[in-house]
XYZ file of C-alpha atoms in Angstrom:
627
model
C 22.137 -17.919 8.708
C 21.725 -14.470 10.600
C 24.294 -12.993 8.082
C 22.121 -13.575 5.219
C 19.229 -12.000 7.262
C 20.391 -9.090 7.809
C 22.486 -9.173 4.025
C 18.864 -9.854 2.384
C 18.206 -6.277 3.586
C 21.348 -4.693 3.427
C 21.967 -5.515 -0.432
C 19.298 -3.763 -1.759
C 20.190 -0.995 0.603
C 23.897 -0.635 -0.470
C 22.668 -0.776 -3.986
C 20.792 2.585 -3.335
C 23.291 4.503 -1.501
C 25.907 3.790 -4.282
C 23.739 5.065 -7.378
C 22.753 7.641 -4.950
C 25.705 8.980 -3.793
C 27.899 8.110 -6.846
C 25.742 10.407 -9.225
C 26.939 10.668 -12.875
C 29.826 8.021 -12.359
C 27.528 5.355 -11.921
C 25.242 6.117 -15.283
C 26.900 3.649 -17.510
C 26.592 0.166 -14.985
C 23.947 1.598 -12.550
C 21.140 -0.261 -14.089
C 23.679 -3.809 -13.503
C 24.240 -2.946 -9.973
C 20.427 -2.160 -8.900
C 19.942 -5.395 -10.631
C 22.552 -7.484 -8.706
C 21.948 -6.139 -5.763
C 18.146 -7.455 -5.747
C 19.325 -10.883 -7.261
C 21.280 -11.587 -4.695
C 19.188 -10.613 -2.186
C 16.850 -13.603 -3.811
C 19.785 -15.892 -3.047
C 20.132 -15.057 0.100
C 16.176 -15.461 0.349
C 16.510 -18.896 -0.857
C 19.296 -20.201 1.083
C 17.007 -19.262 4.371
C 13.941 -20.494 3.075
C 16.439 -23.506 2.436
C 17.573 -23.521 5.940
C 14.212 -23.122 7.467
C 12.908 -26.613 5.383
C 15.588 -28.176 7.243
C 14.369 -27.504 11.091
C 10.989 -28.687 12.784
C 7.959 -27.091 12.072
C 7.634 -25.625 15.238
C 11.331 -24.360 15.219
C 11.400 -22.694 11.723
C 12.500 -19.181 13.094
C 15.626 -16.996 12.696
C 16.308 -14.344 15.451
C 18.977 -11.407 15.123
C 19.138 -8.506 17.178
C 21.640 -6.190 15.763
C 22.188 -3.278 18.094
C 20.061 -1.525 21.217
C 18.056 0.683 18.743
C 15.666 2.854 21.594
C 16.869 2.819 25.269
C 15.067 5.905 26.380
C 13.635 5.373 29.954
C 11.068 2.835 30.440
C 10.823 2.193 26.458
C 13.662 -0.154 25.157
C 13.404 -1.732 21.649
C 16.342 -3.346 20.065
C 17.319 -3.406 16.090
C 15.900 -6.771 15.714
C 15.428 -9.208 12.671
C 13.051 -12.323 13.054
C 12.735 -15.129 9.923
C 9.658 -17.055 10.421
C 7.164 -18.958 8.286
C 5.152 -15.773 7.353
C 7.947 -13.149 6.644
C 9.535 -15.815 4.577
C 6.788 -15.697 1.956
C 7.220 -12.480 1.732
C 11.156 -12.211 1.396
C 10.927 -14.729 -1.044
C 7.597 -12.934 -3.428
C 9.517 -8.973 -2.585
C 12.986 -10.592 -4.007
C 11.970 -12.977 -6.467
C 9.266 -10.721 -8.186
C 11.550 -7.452 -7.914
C 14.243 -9.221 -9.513
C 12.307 -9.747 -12.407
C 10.995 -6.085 -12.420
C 14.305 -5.162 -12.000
C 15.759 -6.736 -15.502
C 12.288 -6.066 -17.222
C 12.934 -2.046 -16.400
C 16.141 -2.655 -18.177
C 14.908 -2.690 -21.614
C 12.025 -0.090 -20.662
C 13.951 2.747 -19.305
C 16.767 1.974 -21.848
C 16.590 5.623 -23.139
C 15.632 7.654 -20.023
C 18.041 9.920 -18.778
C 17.524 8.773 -15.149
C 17.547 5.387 -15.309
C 20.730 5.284 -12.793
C 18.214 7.447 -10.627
C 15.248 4.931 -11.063
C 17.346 2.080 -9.902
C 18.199 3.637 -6.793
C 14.788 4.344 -5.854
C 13.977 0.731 -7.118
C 16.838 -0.970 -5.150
C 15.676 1.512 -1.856
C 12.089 0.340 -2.382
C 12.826 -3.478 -1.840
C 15.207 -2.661 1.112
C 12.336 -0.746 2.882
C 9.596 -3.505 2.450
C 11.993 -6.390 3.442
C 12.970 -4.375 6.310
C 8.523 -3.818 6.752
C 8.594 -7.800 6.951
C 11.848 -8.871 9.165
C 11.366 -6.648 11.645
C 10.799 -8.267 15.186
C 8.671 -5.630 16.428
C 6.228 -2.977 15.403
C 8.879 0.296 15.587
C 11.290 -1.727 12.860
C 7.929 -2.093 10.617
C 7.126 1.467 11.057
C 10.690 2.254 9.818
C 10.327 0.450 6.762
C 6.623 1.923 6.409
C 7.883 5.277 6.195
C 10.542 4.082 4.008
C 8.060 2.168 1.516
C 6.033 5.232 1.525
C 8.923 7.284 1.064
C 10.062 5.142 -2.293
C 6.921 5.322 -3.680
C 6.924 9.083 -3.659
C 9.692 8.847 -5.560
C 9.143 6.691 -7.779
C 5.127 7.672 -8.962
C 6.834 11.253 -8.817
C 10.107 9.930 -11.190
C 8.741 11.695 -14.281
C 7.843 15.085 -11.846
C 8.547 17.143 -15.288
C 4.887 16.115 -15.717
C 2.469 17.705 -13.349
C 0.114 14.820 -13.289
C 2.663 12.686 -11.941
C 4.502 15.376 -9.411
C 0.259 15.887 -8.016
C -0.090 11.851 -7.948
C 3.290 11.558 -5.813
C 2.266 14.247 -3.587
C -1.529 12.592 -3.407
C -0.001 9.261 -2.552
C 2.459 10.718 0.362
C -0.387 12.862 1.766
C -3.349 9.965 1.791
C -0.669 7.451 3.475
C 0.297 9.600 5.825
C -3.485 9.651 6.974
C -3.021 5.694 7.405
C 0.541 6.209 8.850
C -0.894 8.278 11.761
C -3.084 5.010 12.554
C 0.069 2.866 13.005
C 2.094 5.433 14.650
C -0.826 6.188 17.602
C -1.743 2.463 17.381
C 1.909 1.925 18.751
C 1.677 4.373 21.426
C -1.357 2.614 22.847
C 0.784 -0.452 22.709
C 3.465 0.711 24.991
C 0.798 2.920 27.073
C -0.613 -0.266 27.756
C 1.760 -3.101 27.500
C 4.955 -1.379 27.898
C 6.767 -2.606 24.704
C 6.474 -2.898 20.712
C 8.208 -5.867 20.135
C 5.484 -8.524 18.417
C 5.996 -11.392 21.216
C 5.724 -9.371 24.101
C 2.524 -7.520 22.690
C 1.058 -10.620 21.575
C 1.748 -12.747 25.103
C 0.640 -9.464 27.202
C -3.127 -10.013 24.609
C -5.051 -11.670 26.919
C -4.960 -9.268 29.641
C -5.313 -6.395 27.774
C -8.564 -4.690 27.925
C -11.316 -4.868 25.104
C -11.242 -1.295 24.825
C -7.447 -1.161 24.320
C -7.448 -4.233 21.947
C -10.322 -2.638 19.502
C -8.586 0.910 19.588
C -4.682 -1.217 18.782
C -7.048 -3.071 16.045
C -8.864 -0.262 14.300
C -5.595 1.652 14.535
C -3.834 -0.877 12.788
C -6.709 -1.104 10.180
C -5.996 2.646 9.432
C -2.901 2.016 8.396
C -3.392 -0.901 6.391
C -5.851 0.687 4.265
C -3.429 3.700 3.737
C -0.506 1.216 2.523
C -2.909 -1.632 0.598
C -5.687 1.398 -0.855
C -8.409 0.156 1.271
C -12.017 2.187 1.248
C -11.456 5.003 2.882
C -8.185 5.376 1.744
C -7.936 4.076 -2.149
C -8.106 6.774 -4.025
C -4.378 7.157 -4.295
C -3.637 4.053 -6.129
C -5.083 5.478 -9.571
C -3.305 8.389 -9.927
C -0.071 6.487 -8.934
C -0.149 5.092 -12.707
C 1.516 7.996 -13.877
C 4.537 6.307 -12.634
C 6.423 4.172 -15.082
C 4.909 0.568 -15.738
C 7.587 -1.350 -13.554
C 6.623 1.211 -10.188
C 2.863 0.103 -10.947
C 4.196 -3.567 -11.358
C 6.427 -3.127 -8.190
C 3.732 -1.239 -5.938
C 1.048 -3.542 -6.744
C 2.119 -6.921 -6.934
C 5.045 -7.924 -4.749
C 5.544 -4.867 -2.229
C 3.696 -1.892 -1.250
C -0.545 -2.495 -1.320
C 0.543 -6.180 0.664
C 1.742 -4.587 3.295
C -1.634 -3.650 4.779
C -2.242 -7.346 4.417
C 0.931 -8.666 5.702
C 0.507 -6.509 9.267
C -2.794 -7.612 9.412
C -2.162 -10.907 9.587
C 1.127 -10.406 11.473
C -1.271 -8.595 14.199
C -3.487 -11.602 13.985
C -3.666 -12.390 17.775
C -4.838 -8.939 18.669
C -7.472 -8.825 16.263
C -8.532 -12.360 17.104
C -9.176 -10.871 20.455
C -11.080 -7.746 19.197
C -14.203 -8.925 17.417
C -15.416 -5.509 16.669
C -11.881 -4.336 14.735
C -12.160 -7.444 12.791
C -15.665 -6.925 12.263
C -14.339 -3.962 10.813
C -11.378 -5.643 8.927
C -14.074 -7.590 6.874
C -16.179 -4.858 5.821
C -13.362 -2.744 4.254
C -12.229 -6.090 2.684
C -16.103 -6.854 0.953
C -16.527 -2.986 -0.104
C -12.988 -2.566 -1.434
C -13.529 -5.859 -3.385
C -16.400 -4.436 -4.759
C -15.744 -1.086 -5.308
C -12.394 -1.363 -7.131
C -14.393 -4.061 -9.504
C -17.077 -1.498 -10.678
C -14.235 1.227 -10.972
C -12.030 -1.631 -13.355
C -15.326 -1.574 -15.538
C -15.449 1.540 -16.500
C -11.582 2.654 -17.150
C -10.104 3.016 -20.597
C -6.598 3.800 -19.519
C -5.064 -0.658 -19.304
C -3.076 0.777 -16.339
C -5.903 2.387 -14.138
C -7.990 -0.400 -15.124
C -5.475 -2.847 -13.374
C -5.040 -0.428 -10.619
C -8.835 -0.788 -10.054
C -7.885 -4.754 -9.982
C -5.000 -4.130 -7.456
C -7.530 -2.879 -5.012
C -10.473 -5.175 -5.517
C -7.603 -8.234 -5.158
C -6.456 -6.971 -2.196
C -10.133 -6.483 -1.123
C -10.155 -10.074 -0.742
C -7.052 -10.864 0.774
C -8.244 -8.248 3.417
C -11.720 -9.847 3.866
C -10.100 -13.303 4.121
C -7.607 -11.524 7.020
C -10.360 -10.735 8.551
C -12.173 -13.693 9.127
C -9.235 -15.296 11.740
C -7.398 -17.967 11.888
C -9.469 -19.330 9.130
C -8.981 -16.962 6.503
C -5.243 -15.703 7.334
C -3.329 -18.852 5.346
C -5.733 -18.379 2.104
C -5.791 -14.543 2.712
C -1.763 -15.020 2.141
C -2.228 -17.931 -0.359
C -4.191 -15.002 -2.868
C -1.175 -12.444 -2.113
C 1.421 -14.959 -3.482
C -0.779 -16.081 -6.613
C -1.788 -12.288 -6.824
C 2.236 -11.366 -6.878
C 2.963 -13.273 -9.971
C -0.308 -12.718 -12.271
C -0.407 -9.056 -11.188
C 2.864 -8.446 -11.951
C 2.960 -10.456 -15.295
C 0.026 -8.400 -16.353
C 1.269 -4.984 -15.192
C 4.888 -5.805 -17.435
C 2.586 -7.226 -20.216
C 0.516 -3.418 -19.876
C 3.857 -2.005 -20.584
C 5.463 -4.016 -23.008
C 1.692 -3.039 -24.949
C 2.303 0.749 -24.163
C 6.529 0.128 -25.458
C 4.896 -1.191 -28.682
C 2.472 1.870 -29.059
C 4.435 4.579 -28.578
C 3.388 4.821 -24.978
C -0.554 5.045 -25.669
C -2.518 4.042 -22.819
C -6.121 4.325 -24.071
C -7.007 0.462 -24.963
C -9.621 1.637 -27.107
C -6.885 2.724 -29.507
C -5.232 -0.318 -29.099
C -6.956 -3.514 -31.393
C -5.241 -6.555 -33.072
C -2.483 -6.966 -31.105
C -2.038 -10.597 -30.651
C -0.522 -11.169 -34.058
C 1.983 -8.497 -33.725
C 2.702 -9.304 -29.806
C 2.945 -13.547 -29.474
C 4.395 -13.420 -26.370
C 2.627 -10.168 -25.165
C -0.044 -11.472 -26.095
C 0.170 -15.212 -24.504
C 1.740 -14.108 -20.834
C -0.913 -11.689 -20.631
C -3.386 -14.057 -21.585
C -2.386 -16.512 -19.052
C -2.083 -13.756 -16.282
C -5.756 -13.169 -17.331
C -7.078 -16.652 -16.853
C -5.125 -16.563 -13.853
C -6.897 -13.386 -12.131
C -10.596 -14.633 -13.487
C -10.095 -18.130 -11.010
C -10.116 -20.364 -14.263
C -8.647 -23.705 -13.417
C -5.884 -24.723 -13.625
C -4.817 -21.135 -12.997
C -3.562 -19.862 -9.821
C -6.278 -17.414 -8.858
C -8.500 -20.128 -9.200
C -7.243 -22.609 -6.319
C -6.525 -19.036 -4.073
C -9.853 -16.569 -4.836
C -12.045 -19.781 -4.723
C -10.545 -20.621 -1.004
C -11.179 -17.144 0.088
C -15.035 -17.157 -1.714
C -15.232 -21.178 0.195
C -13.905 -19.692 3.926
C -15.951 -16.555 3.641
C -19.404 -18.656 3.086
C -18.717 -21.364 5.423
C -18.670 -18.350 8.236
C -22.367 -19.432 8.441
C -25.670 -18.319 8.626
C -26.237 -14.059 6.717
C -23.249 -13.263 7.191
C -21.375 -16.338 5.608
C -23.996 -15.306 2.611
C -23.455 -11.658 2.458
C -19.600 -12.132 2.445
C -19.703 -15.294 -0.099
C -21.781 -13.267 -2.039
C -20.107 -10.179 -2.001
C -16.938 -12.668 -2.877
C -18.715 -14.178 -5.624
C -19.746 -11.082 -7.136
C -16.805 -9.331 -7.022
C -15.799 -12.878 -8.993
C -17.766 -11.786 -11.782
C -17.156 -8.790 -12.043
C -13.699 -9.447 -12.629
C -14.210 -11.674 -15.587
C -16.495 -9.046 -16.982
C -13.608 -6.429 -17.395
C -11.003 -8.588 -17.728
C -12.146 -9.986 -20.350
C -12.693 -6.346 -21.544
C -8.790 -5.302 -21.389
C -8.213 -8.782 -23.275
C -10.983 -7.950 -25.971
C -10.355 -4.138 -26.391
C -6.595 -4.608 -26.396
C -5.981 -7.774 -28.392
C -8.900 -8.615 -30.299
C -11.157 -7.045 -32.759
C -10.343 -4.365 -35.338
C -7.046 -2.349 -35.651
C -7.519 1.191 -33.386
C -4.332 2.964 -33.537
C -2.928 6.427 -34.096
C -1.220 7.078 -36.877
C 2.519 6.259 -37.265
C 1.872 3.706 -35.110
C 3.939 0.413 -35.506
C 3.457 -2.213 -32.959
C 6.202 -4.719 -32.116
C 7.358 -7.215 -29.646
C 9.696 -5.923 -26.626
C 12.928 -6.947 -26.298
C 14.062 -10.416 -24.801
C 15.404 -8.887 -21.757
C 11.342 -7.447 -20.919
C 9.769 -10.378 -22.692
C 11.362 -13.312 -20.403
C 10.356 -11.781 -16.928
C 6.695 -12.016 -18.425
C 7.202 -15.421 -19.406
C 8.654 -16.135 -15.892
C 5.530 -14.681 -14.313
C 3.405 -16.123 -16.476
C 4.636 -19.909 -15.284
C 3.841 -18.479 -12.078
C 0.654 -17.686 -13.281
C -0.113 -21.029 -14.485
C 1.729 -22.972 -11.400
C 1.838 -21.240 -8.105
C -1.846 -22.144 -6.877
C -1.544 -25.632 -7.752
C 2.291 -25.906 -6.148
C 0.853 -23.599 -2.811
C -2.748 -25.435 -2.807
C -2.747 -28.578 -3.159
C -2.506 -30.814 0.405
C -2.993 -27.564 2.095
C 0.813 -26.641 1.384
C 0.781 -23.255 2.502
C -1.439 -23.413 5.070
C 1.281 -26.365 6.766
C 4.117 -23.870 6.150
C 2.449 -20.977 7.924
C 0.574 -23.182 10.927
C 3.683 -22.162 13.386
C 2.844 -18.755 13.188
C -0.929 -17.864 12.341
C -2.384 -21.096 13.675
C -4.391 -24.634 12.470
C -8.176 -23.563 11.955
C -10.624 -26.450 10.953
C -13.273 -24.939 9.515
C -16.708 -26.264 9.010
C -17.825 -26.877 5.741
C -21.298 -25.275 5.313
C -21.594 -25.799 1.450
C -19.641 -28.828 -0.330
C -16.579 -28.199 -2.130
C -17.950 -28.481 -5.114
C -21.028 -26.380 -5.048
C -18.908 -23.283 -4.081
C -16.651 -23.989 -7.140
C -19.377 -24.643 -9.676
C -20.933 -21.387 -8.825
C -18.021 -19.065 -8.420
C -17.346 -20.588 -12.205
C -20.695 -20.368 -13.238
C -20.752 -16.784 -12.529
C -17.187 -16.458 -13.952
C -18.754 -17.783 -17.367
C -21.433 -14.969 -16.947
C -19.132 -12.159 -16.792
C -17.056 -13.600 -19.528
C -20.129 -13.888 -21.412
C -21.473 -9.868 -21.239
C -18.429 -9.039 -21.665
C -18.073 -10.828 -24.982
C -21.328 -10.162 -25.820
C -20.725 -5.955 -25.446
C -17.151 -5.666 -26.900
C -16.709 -8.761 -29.181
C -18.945 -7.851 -31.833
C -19.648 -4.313 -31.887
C -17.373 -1.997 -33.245
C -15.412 0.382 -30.205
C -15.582 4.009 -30.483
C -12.152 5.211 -30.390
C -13.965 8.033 -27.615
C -15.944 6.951 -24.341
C -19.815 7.642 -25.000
C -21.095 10.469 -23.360
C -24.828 9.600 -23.011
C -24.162 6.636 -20.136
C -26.163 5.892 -16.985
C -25.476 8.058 -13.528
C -23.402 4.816 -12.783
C -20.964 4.923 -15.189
C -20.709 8.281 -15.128
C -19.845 7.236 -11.198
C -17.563 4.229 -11.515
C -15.587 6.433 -14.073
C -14.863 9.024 -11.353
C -13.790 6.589 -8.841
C -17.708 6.225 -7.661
C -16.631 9.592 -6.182
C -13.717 8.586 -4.310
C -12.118 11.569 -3.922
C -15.403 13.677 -3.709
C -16.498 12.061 -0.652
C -13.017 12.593 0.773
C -12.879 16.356 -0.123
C -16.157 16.714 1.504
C -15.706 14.618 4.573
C -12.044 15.204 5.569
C -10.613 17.951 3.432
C -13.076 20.647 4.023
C -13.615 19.536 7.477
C -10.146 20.100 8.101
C -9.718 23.002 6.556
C -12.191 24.306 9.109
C -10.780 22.910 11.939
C -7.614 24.377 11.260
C -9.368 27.745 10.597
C -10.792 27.505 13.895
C -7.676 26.653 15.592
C -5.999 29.367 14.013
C -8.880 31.627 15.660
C -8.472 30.095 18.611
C -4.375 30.801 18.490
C -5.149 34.342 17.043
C -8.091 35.398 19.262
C -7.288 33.361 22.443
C -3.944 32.459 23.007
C -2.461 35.526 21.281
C -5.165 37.746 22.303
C -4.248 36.907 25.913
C -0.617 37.808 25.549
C -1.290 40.837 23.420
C -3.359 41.963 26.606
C -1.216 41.133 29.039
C 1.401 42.921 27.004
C -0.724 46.207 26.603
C -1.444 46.252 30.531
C 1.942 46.341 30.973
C 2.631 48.965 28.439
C -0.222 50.795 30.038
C 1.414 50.722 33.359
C 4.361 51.176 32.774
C 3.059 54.747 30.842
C 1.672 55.511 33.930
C 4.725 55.043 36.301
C 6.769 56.529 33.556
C 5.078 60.188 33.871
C 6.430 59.997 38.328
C 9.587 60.452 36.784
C 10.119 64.006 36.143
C 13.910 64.594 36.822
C 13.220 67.639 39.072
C 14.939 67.459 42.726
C 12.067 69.099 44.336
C 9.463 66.516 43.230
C 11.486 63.630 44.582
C 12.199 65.285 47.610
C 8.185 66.052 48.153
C 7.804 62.171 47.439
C 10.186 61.642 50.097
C 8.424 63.923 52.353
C 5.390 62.027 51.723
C 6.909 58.514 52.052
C 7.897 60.048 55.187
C 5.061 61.146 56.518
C 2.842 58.075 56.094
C 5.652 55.874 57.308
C 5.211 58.197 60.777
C 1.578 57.796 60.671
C 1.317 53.988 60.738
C 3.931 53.833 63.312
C 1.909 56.316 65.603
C -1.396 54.348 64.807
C -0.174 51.153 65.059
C 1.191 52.301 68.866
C -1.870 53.995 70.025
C -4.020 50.860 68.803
């Protein structure tokens, strides 16, 4: 079994450096390798996940250490691999999803001259985030963090010959590197105070670490996760990263790169369950990103941004559920698995809309569509229902969990955060159901010479994979607390109280479902859609159509500020630290000018010096013997 471990990464990897390093001679099968290479990384996925079934609960764990990675002085950390309950649900979502992605990108970048090139970075992607979730200890995570934000640059940057897309790459590397600097200090504090990075000594050496150290680790940790998983402060990346093509925004979003913030999170659950303040601080981000990427999805016309906008609002959740404990860390990973499949299904289904409209991304030129794109049409559909919470649908059985632990919390803040929950809940019917309507209903919208048409099988059967997923995974993860018995071992057994029956929570998170399905119908059903955005619209959608001012408040607060600070540091350098060797330079110069003018190169004044020297060597000796 520890040979498929560390094969499960090393596949993917291989893949990479062969349609890397083999260039041109790898054009004609490249696409066949980077797809073989994730495949059978899913096999090797399922035969642990196959092994694990077989052992105890409480013995479900695969440990490898490869090789002494770090022995410098008092800090040793091995190359080590760990397989438990929680990294398994990952390896299983990052594999099985990518695969599909994988053979869906087949038929989409049929006819682009890089699509060797794409693979690679594809293939190098999954390597990094499996390596993110096997790692036994926080330095191997930080590998594959750089490495996942590495791939990503690459990737949102694939079509640089656009500048749009070579800015978005560059504003994606430079906003996670913000969050990366909060994991990489977080894990200095660790071995400042622990003496190690490896996840069981940190988490057994958590009761006698300080408060102070554990809320710094925590808040730390936060930073990072909202850099990875676009988290308020750090989201305003994830838009922009649409200008990447349609399987990176299916990749990034569903099965690897915004779940990482999630997955350390709940990894690091022990040290925030001992930091109330930095999970205090967990759930806020997790209620205002909820919220915030929900008014943003309102207000976008591009299908890709406005499922970007979803991306962080879903995640919103998952982080809000992470941050309520024990309690909410098997339903905040319940959402993530449901949220893998419909995400992705909808993100392919985005595309195979955009490969039957000559690449057109404004829905409001879109119309009609469901005729012309049956299967389009139904996965994307089901992905829909799915996302909304309508039963039987996945999102249903894991967004309604998250709404049911957040209000049983208790007392205002059980209320705030169930209503936050439930609000962000309708919300996301409202424009939802607004991507359905403006994209598959009413009248035809398109430019001319424009003849839609299903994709190709090898892009439509991937959707129709997801979309069982869709349907299914809730119900299969759900029901007699499945998941949350598979991940016990590792994040715990929480009994939580139940403030509010069952079915009260679910009749109003559906009521309010029915609401936002409802104005949305209501506004885009049965008026005809300009083919332009309105210009005379409220402050607020004027707002929620510039990000509510994401990257305003970021210029303003971080951007200028640092511009000044570096100005004044270079002041400081210029002024003070070069100023002081400048003028201990010219003192020397000065001095030396001085001395320099003694020597004249005539005999007669050296001898006179002599005679001098002389003289006043005589005179101390005959003072210092008549004292």
């Amino acid at each position: 079994m520890t040979t498929l471990l560390w094969l499960t990464i090393a596949l993917p990897l291989a893949g990479a450096v062969v349609l890397l390093l083999g260039g041109k001679a790898t054009n004609a099968w490249g696409h066949l390798l980077g797809c073989a290479t994730v495949i059978s990384a899913f096999a090797c996925g399922v035969g642990l996940f196959t092994h694990l079934l077989g052992l105890p609960a409480k013995e479900r764990s695969v440990h490898e250490v490869l090789f002494s990675w770090v022995p410098v002085g008092a800090l040793k950390v091995d190359f080590g691999l760990q397989l438990d309950a929680l990294s398994m649900c990952f390896v299983l979502l990052i594999t099985g999803v990518g695969a599909l992605i994988h053979i869906y990108s087949v038929g989409y970048m049929k006819t682009d001259p890089g699509r060797r090139r794409f693979f690679a970075y594809l293939n190098l992607f999954i390597a990094a985030m499996l390596l993110l979730v096997l790692a036994d200890n926080y330095l191997g995570l930080y590998l594959g963090w750089e490495g996942v934000g590495l791939a990503s640059y690459l990737l949102i940057g694939f079509w640089s010959h656009k500048p749009s897309a070579a800015t978005a790459a560059k504003k994606a590397f430079v906003v996670n590197r913000v969050g990366d600097m909060g994991l990489a200090i977080a894990l200095m504090v660790l071995f400042a105070t622990v003496g190690s990075v490896t996840y069981s000594t940190v988490f057994t050496a958590v009761p006698a670490m300080t408060n102070g150290a554990l809320t710094a680790v925590g808040l730390l940790l936060l930073l990072g996760a909202c850099g990875k998983s676009a988290q308020v402060p750090l989201q305003s990346w994830l838009g922009d990263a649409m200008e990447g093509p349609t399987p990176v925004s299916a990749l990034i979003h569903a099965a690897t790169m915004v779940t990482a913030g999630v997955y350390l999170i709940v990894r690091s659950g022990p040290v925030f369950t001992a930091a109330p303040a930095a999970q205090t601080a967990v759930v806020t981000v997790g209620a205002v990103t909820l919220l915030f990427g929900a008014i943003i999805g309102c207000a976008k016309d591009d299908i890709k941004k406005a499922l970007a906008a979803s991306t962080m609002s879903q995640i919103g959740y998952m982080v809000l559920a992470a941050g309520l404990g024990p309690a909410g860390y098997a339903v905040a990973i319940l959402h993530l698995l449901t949220h893998g499949f419909f995400k992705a299904g909808l993100f392919l289904g985005a595309g195979s809309v955009m490969h039957a409209m000559n690449d057109e991304t404004d829905m409001r030129r879109y119309g009609g569509l469901r005729t012309l794109l049956p299967i389009t049409y139904t996965t994307f559909g089901l992905g829909y229902l799915a996302i909304i919470g309508v039963p039987p649908f996945a999102g249903y059985f894991s967004k309604d969990a998250i709404i049911e632990t957040a209000l049983n919390t208790g007392g205002l803040t059980g209320l705030l955060l169930g209503g936050a929950a439930l609000l962000g809940a309708g919300i996301t019917a409202f424009y939802m159901t607004r991507v359905m309507l403006l994209t598959f209903f009413g009248q035809k919208r398109w430019k001319p010479n424009t003849h839609p048409h299903e994709s190709p099988h090898v892009m439509t059967w991937p959707m129709i994979v997801l979309a069982v997923g869709s349907v299914s995974s809730g119900a299969l993860l759900a029901i007699g607390n499945t998941l949350q018995h598979w991940l016990q071992p590792v994040v715990g057994h929480h009994e939580a109280a139940h403030v509010y029956p069952a079915w009260i929570t679910t009749t109003t998170a559906l009521g309010i479902v029915a609401i936002g399905i409802a104005v949305a119908y209501r506004q885009y059903a049965n008026h005809n859609v300009p083919e332009s955005a309105p210009l005379d619209v409220s402050a607020f959608t004027v707002a929620a159509r510039n990000d509510l001012y994401g990257d305003a408040f970021n210029e303003a607060a971080f951007m200028r500020g640092g511009q000044e600070l570096t100005k004044g540091l270079v002041a400081v350098d210029e002024k003070g630290v070069d100023g002081v060797t400048q003028g201990l330079a010219l003192v020397v110069g000065r001095f030396s000018d001085r001395l320099r003018q003694v020597q004249t190169g005539y005999a007669r004044s050296y001898a006179l010096s002599m005679l001098a020297g002389t003289a006043l060597v005589v005179a101390a000796v005959l003072f210092t013997a008549w004292r």
